[in-house]
mmCIF file of C-alpha atoms in Angstrom:
data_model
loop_
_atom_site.group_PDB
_atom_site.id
_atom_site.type_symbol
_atom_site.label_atom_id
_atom_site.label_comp_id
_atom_site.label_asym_id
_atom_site.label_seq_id
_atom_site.Cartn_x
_atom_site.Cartn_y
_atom_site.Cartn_z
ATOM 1 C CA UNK T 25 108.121 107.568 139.685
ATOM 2 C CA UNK T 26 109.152 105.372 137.010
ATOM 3 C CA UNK T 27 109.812 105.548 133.391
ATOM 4 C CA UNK T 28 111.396 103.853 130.627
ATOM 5 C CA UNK T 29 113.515 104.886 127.269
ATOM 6 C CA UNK T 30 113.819 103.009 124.414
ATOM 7 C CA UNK T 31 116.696 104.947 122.061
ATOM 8 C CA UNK T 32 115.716 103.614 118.692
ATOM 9 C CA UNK T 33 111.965 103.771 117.099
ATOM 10 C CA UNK T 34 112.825 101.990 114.328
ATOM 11 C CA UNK T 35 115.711 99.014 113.582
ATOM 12 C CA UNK T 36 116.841 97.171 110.604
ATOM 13 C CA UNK T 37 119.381 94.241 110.304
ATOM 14 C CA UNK T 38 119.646 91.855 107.729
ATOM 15 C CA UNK T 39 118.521 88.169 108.675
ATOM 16 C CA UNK T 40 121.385 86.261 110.115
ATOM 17 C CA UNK T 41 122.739 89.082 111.683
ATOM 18 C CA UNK T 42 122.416 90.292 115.482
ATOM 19 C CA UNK T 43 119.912 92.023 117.276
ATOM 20 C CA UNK T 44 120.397 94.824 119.517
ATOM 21 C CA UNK T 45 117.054 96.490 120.527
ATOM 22 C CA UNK T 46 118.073 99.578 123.397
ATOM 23 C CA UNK T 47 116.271 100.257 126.734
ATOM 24 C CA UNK T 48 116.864 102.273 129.049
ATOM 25 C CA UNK T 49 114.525 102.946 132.880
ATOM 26 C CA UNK T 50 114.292 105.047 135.352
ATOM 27 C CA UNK T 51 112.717 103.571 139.189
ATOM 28 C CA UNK T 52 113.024 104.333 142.580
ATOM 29 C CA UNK T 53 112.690 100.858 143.449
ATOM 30 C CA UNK T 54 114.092 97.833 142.579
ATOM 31 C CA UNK T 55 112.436 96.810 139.392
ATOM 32 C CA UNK T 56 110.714 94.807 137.032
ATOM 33 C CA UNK T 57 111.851 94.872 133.733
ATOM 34 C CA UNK T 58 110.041 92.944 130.945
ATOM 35 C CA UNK T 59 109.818 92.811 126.698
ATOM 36 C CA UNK T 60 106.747 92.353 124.976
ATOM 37 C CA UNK T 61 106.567 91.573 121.441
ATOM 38 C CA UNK T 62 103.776 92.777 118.621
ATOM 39 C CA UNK T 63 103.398 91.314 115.104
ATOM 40 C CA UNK T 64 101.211 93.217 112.684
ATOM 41 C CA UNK T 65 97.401 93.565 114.006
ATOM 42 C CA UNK T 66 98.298 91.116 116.866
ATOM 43 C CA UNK T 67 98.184 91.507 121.156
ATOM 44 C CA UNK T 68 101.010 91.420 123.139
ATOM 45 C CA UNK T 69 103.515 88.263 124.023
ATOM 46 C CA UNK T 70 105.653 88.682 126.573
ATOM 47 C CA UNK T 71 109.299 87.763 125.491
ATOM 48 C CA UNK T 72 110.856 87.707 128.682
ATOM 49 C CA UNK T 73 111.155 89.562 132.120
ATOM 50 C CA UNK T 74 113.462 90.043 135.033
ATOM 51 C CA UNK T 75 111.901 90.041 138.819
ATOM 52 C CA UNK T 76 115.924 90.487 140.570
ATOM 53 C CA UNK T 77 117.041 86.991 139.967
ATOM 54 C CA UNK T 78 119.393 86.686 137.529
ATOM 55 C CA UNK T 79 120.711 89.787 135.642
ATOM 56 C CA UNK T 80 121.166 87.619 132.204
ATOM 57 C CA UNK T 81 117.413 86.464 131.491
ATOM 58 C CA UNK T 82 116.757 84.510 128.675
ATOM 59 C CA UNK T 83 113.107 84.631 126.534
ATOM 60 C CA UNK T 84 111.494 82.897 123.970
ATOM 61 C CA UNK T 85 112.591 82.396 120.214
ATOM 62 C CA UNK T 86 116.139 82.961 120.978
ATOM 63 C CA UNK T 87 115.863 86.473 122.525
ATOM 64 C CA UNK T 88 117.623 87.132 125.853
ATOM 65 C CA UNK T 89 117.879 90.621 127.888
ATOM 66 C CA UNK T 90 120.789 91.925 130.847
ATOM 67 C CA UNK T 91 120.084 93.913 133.642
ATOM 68 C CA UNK T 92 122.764 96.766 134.623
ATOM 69 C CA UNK T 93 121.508 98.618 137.239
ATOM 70 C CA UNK T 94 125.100 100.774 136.813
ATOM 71 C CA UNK T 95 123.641 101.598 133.468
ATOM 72 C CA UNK T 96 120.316 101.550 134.233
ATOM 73 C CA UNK T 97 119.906 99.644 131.165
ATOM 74 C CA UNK T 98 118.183 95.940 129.935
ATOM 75 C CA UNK T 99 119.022 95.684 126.103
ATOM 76 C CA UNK T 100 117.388 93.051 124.193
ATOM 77 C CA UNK T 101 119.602 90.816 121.904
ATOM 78 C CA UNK T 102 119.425 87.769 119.732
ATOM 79 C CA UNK T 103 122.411 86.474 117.875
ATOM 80 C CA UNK T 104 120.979 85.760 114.591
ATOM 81 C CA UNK T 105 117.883 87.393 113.459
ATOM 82 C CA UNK T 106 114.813 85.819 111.784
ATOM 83 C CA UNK T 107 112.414 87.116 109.233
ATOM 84 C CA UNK T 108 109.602 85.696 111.293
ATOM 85 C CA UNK T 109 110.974 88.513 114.029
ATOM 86 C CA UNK T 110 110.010 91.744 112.217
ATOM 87 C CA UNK T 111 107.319 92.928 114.754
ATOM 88 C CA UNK T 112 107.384 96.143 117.530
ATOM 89 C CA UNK T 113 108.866 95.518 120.807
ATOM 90 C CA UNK T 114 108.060 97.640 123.865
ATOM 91 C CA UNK T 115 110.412 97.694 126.930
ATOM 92 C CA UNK T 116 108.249 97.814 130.268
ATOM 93 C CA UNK T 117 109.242 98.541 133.616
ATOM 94 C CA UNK T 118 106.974 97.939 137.140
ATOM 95 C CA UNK T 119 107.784 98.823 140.398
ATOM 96 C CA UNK T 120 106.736 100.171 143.786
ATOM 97 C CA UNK T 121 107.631 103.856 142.913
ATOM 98 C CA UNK T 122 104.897 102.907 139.943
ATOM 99 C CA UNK T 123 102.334 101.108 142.453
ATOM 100 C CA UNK T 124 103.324 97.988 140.520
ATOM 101 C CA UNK T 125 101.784 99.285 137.764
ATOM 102 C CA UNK T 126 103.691 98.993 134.136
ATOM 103 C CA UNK T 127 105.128 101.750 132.368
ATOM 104 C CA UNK T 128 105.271 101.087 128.602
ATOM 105 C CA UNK T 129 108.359 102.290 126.316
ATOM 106 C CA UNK T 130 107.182 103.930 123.474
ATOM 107 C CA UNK T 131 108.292 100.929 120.798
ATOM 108 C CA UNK T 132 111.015 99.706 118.600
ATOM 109 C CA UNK T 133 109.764 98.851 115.450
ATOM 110 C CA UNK T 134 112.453 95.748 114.080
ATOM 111 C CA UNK T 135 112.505 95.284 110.150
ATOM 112 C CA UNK T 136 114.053 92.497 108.919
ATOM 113 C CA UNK T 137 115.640 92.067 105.552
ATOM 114 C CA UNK T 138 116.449 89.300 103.478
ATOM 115 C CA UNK Y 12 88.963 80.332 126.046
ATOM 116 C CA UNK Y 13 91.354 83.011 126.131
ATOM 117 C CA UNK Y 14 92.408 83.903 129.661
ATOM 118 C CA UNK Y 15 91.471 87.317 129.224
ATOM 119 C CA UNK Y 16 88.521 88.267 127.156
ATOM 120 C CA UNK Y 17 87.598 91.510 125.282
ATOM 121 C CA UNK Y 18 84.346 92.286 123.339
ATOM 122 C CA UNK Y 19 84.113 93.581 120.387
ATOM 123 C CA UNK Y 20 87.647 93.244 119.099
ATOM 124 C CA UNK Y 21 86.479 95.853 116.882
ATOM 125 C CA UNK Y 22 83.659 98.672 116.425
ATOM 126 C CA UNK Y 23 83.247 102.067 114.547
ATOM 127 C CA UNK Y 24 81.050 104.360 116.101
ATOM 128 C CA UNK Y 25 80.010 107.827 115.468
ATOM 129 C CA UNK Y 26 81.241 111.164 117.224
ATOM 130 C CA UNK Y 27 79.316 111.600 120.289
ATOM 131 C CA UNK Y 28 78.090 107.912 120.783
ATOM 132 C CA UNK Y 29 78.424 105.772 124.029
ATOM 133 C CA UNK Y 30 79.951 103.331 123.595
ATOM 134 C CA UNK Y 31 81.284 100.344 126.663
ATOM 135 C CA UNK Y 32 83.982 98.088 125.724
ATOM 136 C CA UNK Y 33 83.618 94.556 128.140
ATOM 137 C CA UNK Y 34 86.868 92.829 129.675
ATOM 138 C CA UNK Y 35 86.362 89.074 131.223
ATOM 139 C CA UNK Y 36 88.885 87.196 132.754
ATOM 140 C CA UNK Y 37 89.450 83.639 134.065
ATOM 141 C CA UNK Y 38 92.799 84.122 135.770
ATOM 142 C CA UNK Y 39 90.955 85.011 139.458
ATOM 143 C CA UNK Y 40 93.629 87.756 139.530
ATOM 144 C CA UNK Y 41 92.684 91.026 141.370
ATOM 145 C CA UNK Y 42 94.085 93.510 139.243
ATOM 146 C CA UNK Y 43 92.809 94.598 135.967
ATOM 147 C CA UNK Y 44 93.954 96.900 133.999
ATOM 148 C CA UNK Y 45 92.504 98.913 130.893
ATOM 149 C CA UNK Y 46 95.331 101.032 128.230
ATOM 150 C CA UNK Y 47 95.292 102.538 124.595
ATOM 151 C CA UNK Y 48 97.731 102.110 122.303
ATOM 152 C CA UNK Y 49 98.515 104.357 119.985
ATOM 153 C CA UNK Y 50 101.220 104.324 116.959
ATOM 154 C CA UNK Y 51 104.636 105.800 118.297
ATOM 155 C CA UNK Y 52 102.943 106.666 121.622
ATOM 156 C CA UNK Y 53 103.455 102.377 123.531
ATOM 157 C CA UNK Y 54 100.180 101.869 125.342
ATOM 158 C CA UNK Y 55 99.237 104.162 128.432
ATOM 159 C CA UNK Y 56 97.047 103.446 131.152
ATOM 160 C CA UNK Y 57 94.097 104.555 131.389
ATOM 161 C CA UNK Y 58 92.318 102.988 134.834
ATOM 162 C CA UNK Y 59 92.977 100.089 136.878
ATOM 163 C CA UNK Y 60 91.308 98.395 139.947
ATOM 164 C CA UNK Y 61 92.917 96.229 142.620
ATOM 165 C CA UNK Y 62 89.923 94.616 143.350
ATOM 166 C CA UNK Y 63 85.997 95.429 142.996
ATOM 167 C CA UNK Y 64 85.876 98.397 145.520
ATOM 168 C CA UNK Y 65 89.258 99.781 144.390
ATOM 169 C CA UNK Y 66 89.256 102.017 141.123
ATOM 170 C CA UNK Y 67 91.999 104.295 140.217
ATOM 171 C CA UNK Y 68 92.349 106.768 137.621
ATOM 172 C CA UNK Y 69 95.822 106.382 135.486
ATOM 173 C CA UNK Y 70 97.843 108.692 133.754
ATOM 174 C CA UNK Y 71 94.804 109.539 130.396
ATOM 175 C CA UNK Y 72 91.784 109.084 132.278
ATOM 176 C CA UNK Y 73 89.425 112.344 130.500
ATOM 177 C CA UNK Y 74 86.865 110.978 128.873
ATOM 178 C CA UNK Y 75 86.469 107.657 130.136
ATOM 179 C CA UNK Y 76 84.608 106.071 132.961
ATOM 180 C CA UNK Y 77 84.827 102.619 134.089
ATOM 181 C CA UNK Y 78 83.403 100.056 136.230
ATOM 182 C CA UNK Y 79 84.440 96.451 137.977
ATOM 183 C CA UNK Y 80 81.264 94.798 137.957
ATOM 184 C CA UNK Y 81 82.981 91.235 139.906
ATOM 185 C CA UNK Y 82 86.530 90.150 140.535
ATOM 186 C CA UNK Y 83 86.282 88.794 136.693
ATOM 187 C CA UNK Y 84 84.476 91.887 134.597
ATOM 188 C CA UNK Y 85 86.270 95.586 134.225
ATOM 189 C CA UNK Y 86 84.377 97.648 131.458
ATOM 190 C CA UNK Y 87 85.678 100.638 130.158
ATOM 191 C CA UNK Y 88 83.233 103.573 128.877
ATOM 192 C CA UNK Y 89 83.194 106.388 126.293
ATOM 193 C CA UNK Y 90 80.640 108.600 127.461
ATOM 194 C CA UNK Y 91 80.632 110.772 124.760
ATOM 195 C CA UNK Y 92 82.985 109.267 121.640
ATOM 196 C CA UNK Y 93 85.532 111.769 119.932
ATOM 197 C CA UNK Y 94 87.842 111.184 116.851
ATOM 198 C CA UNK Y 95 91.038 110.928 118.987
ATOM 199 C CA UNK Y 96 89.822 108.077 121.161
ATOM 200 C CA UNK Y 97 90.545 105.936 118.285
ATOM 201 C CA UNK Y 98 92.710 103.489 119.151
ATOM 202 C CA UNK Y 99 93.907 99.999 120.253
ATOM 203 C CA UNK Y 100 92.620 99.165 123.855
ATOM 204 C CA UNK Y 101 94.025 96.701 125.792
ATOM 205 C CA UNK Y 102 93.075 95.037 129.033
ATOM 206 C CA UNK Y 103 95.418 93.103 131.086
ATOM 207 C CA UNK Y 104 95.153 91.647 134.081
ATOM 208 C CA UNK Y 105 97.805 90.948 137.099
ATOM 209 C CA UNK Y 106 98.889 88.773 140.102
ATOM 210 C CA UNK Y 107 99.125 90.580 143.496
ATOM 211 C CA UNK Y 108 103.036 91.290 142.926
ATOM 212 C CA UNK Y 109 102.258 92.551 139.159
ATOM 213 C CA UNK Y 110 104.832 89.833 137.743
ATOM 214 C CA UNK Y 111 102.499 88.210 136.177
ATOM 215 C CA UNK Y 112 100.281 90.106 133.330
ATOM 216 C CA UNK Y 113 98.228 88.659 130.937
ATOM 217 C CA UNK Y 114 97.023 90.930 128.525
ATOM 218 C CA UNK Y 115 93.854 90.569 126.250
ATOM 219 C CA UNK Y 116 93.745 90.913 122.380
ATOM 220 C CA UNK Y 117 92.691 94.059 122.110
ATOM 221 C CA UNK Y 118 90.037 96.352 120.567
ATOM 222 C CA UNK Y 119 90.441 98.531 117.850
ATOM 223 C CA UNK Y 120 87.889 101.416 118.412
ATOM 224 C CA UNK Y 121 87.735 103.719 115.500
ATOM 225 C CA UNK Y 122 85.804 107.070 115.996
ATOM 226 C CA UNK Y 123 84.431 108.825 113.168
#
Protein backbone atom coordinates (compact mmCIF):
# COMPACT_ATOMS: atom_id res chain seq x y z
CA UNK A 1 0.00 0.00 0.00
CA UNK A 2 1.01 3.43 -0.54
CA UNK A 3 -0.01 6.80 0.52
CA UNK A 4 1.06 10.24 0.72
CA UNK A 5 0.67 13.37 3.35
CA UNK A 6 0.91 16.70 2.57
CA UNK A 7 0.91 18.74 6.23
CA UNK A 8 -0.29 22.10 5.06
CA UNK A 9 -3.66 22.75 2.86
CA UNK A 10 -3.06 26.09 2.51
CA UNK A 11 0.47 28.39 2.40
CA UNK A 12 1.22 31.99 2.22
CA UNK A 13 4.64 33.80 1.84
CA UNK A 14 5.25 37.05 0.63
CA UNK A 15 6.98 37.27 -2.93
CA UNK A 16 10.70 37.19 -2.58
CA UNK A 17 10.60 35.03 0.17
CA UNK A 18 11.11 31.07 0.32
CA UNK A 19 8.99 28.32 -0.35
CA UNK A 20 8.54 25.38 1.71
CA UNK A 21 5.57 23.20 0.54
CA UNK A 22 5.57 19.69 3.08
CA UNK A 23 5.16 16.04 1.92
CA UNK A 24 5.28 13.33 3.47
CA UNK A 25 4.68 9.13 1.87
CA UNK A 26 4.22 6.08 2.91
CA UNK A 27 5.44 2.78 0.26
CA UNK A 28 6.50 -0.53 0.57
CA UNK A 29 8.65 -0.17 -2.30
CA UNK A 30 11.09 1.98 -3.44
CA UNK A 31 9.30 4.92 -4.87
CA UNK A 32 8.35 7.44 -7.17
CA UNK A 33 7.86 10.66 -5.91
CA UNK A 34 6.65 13.53 -8.16
CA UNK A 35 4.94 17.42 -7.84
CA UNK A 36 2.37 18.54 -10.01
CA UNK A 37 1.35 22.02 -10.23
CA UNK A 38 -2.42 23.61 -10.85
CA UNK A 39 -3.17 27.27 -11.70
CA UNK A 40 -6.78 28.38 -11.47
CA UNK A 41 -9.19 26.29 -13.96
CA UNK A 42 -6.01 24.72 -15.52
CA UNK A 43 -4.68 20.63 -15.88
CA UNK A 44 -1.86 19.41 -14.31
CA UNK A 45 2.12 20.22 -15.03
CA UNK A 46 4.37 18.16 -13.63
CA UNK A 47 7.09 20.20 -11.69
CA UNK A 48 9.45 17.61 -11.11
CA UNK A 49 9.88 13.87 -10.02
CA UNK A 50 12.35 11.50 -8.51
CA UNK A 51 12.69 7.73 -10.07
CA UNK A 52 15.96 6.77 -7.27
CA UNK A 53 18.59 8.78 -8.98
CA UNK A 54 19.51 11.58 -7.29
CA UNK A 55 17.90 12.47 -3.89
CA UNK A 56 18.18 16.47 -4.70
CA UNK A 57 15.92 16.79 -7.97
CA UNK A 58 15.53 19.92 -9.46
CA UNK A 59 12.04 21.11 -11.54
CA UNK A 60 10.94 23.74 -13.55
CA UNK A 61 10.58 27.57 -12.67
CA UNK A 62 13.06 27.38 -9.97
CA UNK A 63 11.39 24.67 -7.81
CA UNK A 64 13.52 21.75 -6.59
CA UNK A 65 12.43 18.71 -4.16
CA UNK A 66 14.86 16.12 -1.65
CA UNK A 67 14.25 12.72 -1.05
CA UNK A 68 14.85 11.35 2.70
CA UNK A 69 13.87 8.06 2.85
CA UNK A 70 14.99 8.40 6.89
CA UNK A 71 12.19 10.87 6.95
CA UNK A 72 10.14 9.53 4.58
CA UNK A 73 9.80 12.93 3.33
CA UNK A 74 10.29 15.02 -0.36
CA UNK A 75 9.57 18.78 0.53
CA UNK A 76 9.23 21.13 -2.23
CA UNK A 77 11.25 24.45 -2.05
CA UNK A 78 12.09 27.48 -4.10
CA UNK A 79 14.27 30.22 -2.78
CA UNK A 80 12.41 33.19 -3.82
CA UNK A 81 8.82 33.04 -4.57
CA UNK A 82 6.92 34.52 -7.56
CA UNK A 83 3.47 35.91 -7.89
CA UNK A 84 3.10 33.97 -11.09
CA UNK A 85 3.46 30.75 -8.49
CA UNK A 86 0.17 31.07 -6.54
CA UNK A 87 -1.47 27.80 -7.84
CA UNK A 88 -2.26 24.14 -5.83
CA UNK A 89 0.42 21.66 -5.72
CA UNK A 90 -0.24 17.96 -5.14
CA UNK A 91 2.58 15.60 -3.92
CA UNK A 92 2.24 12.08 -5.74
CA UNK A 93 3.80 8.96 -4.99
CA UNK A 94 3.89 5.50 -7.43
CA UNK A 95 5.19 2.37 -6.68
CA UNK A 96 4.94 -1.42 -6.86
CA UNK A 97 3.07 -1.74 -3.46
CA UNK A 98 0.55 0.77 -5.59
CA UNK A 99 0.75 -1.40 -8.96
CA UNK A 100 2.55 1.66 -10.31
CA UNK A 101 -0.36 3.42 -10.03
CA UNK A 102 -0.22 7.22 -8.47
CA UNK A 103 -1.50 8.15 -5.26
CA UNK A 104 -2.44 11.85 -5.14
CA UNK A 105 -1.83 14.13 -1.88
CA UNK A 106 -4.72 15.92 -1.10
CA UNK A 107 -3.18 19.64 -2.18
CA UNK A 108 -1.36 22.63 -0.94
CA UNK A 109 -2.95 25.56 -1.98
CA UNK A 110 0.26 28.44 -2.24
CA UNK A 111 -0.93 32.21 -2.01
CA UNK A 112 1.35 34.63 -2.83
CA UNK A 113 1.44 38.17 -1.62
CA UNK A 114 2.86 41.21 -2.81
CA UNK B 1 -2.79 18.27 -30.87
CA UNK B 2 -2.64 17.73 -27.33
CA UNK B 3 -1.06 14.39 -26.44
CA UNK B 4 -3.91 13.40 -24.53
CA UNK B 5 -7.36 14.37 -25.55
CA UNK B 6 -10.64 14.76 -23.57
CA UNK B 7 -14.16 15.61 -24.94
CA UNK B 8 -16.21 17.81 -23.76
CA UNK B 9 -13.99 19.81 -21.45
CA UNK B 10 -17.21 20.68 -20.04
CA UNK B 11 -21.05 19.54 -19.83
CA UNK B 12 -24.07 19.98 -17.39
CA UNK B 13 -26.39 17.31 -17.41
CA UNK B 14 -29.41 16.46 -15.51
CA UNK B 15 -29.83 13.92 -12.49
CA UNK B 16 -30.29 10.59 -13.88
CA UNK B 17 -28.80 11.19 -17.46
CA UNK B 18 -26.06 9.05 -19.22
CA UNK B 19 -23.70 10.61 -19.91
CA UNK B 20 -19.82 9.12 -21.59
CA UNK B 21 -16.92 11.31 -21.28
CA UNK B 22 -14.18 10.28 -24.42
CA UNK B 23 -10.26 10.13 -23.69
CA UNK B 24 -7.82 9.94 -26.97
CA UNK B 25 -4.33 9.70 -26.84
CA UNK B 26 -1.33 9.87 -29.22
CA UNK B 27 1.42 8.81 -26.84
CA UNK B 28 1.00 4.76 -27.93
CA UNK B 29 1.31 4.25 -24.14
CA UNK B 30 -0.59 1.23 -22.65
CA UNK B 31 -1.87 2.57 -19.61
CA UNK B 32 -4.67 4.93 -19.24
CA UNK B 33 -5.97 6.15 -16.54
CA UNK B 34 -9.37 7.99 -15.63
CA UNK B 35 -9.63 10.24 -11.83
CA UNK B 36 -11.93 13.02 -10.28
CA UNK B 37 -10.82 15.75 -8.64
CA UNK B 38 -12.47 17.24 -6.17
CA UNK B 39 -11.68 20.55 -3.96
CA UNK B 40 -9.61 19.49 -0.77
CA UNK B 41 -10.06 15.80 -1.72
CA UNK B 42 -6.43 15.67 -4.75
CA UNK B 43 -7.77 13.55 -7.57
CA UNK B 44 -8.61 9.72 -6.95
CA UNK B 45 -8.71 7.05 -9.31
CA UNK B 46 -11.37 5.86 -10.53
CA UNK B 47 -10.40 2.91 -13.33
CA UNK B 48 -7.44 2.20 -15.26
CA UNK B 49 -6.46 -0.34 -18.03
CA UNK B 50 -3.01 -1.70 -18.88
CA UNK B 51 -3.91 -2.40 -22.16
CA UNK B 52 -7.32 -3.14 -24.17
CA UNK B 53 -8.19 -6.52 -22.44
CA UNK B 54 -7.03 -5.30 -19.00
CA UNK B 55 -9.60 -3.11 -16.94
CA UNK B 56 -9.34 -2.54 -13.31
CA UNK B 57 -11.54 -0.97 -10.93
CA UNK B 58 -9.66 1.81 -8.59
CA UNK B 59 -10.24 2.98 -5.32
CA UNK B 60 -14.19 5.15 -6.30
CA UNK B 61 -15.35 2.99 -8.92
CA UNK B 62 -19.63 3.00 -7.90
CA UNK B 63 -21.27 4.46 -10.40
CA UNK B 64 -19.11 4.40 -13.25
CA UNK B 65 -18.42 2.00 -16.03
CA UNK B 66 -15.80 2.23 -18.54
CA UNK B 67 -14.48 0.90 -21.65
CA UNK B 68 -10.95 0.78 -23.81
CA UNK B 69 -12.24 0.75 -27.15
CA UNK B 70 -8.18 0.56 -28.84
CA UNK B 71 -4.77 1.08 -27.32
CA UNK B 72 -5.62 5.02 -27.96
CA UNK B 73 -9.53 5.49 -26.65
CA UNK B 74 -10.57 4.88 -22.70
CA UNK B 75 -14.19 6.30 -22.11
CA UNK B 76 -15.53 6.70 -18.88
CA UNK B 77 -19.49 6.35 -18.23
CA UNK B 78 -22.16 7.71 -15.86
CA UNK B 79 -24.84 5.35 -16.13
CA UNK B 80 -27.15 7.05 -14.20
CA UNK B 81 -25.79 10.90 -13.29
CA UNK B 82 -26.10 12.09 -9.52
CA UNK B 83 -25.29 15.57 -7.98
CA UNK B 84 -22.05 14.34 -6.30
CA UNK B 85 -20.40 13.12 -9.48
CA UNK B 86 -19.72 16.65 -10.16
CA UNK B 87 -16.41 17.15 -10.60
CA UNK B 88 -13.08 17.61 -12.48
CA UNK B 89 -12.13 14.36 -14.43
CA UNK B 90 -8.93 13.74 -15.53
CA UNK B 91 -7.39 11.17 -17.82
CA UNK B 92 -3.80 10.44 -17.92
CA UNK B 93 -1.98 8.16 -19.56
CA UNK B 94 1.47 6.18 -18.68
CA UNK B 95 4.67 4.42 -19.93
CA UNK B 96 5.07 0.72 -18.92
CA UNK B 97 7.22 1.77 -15.69
CA UNK B 98 4.48 4.61 -14.79
CA UNK B 99 7.37 7.38 -14.84
CA UNK B 100 6.07 8.92 -17.38
CA UNK B 101 2.29 10.41 -17.12
CA UNK B 102 0.76 12.70 -19.23
CA UNK B 103 -2.35 13.87 -18.07
CA UNK B 104 -5.27 15.45 -20.17
CA UNK B 105 -7.03 18.84 -19.47
CA UNK B 106 -9.73 17.77 -17.86
CA UNK B 107 -13.56 17.84 -17.77
CA UNK B 108 -15.60 19.64 -15.56
CA UNK B 109 -18.90 17.60 -15.25
CA UNK B 110 -21.48 19.42 -13.29
CA UNK B 111 -24.64 17.40 -12.23
CA UNK B 112 -27.73 19.09 -11.50
Amino acid sequence: AQSVTQLDSHVSVSEGTPVLLRCNYSSSYSPSLFWYVQHPNKGLQLLLKYTSAATLVKGINGFEAEFKKSETSFHLTKPSAHMSDAAEYFCVVSGKGGGNKLTFGTGTQLKVEL
Amino acid sequence: DADVTQTPRNRITKTGKRIMLECSQTKGHDRMYWYRQDPGLGLRLIYYSFDVKDINKGEISDGYSVSRQAQAKFSLSLESAIPNQTALYFCATSDFDARGYTFGSGTRLTVV
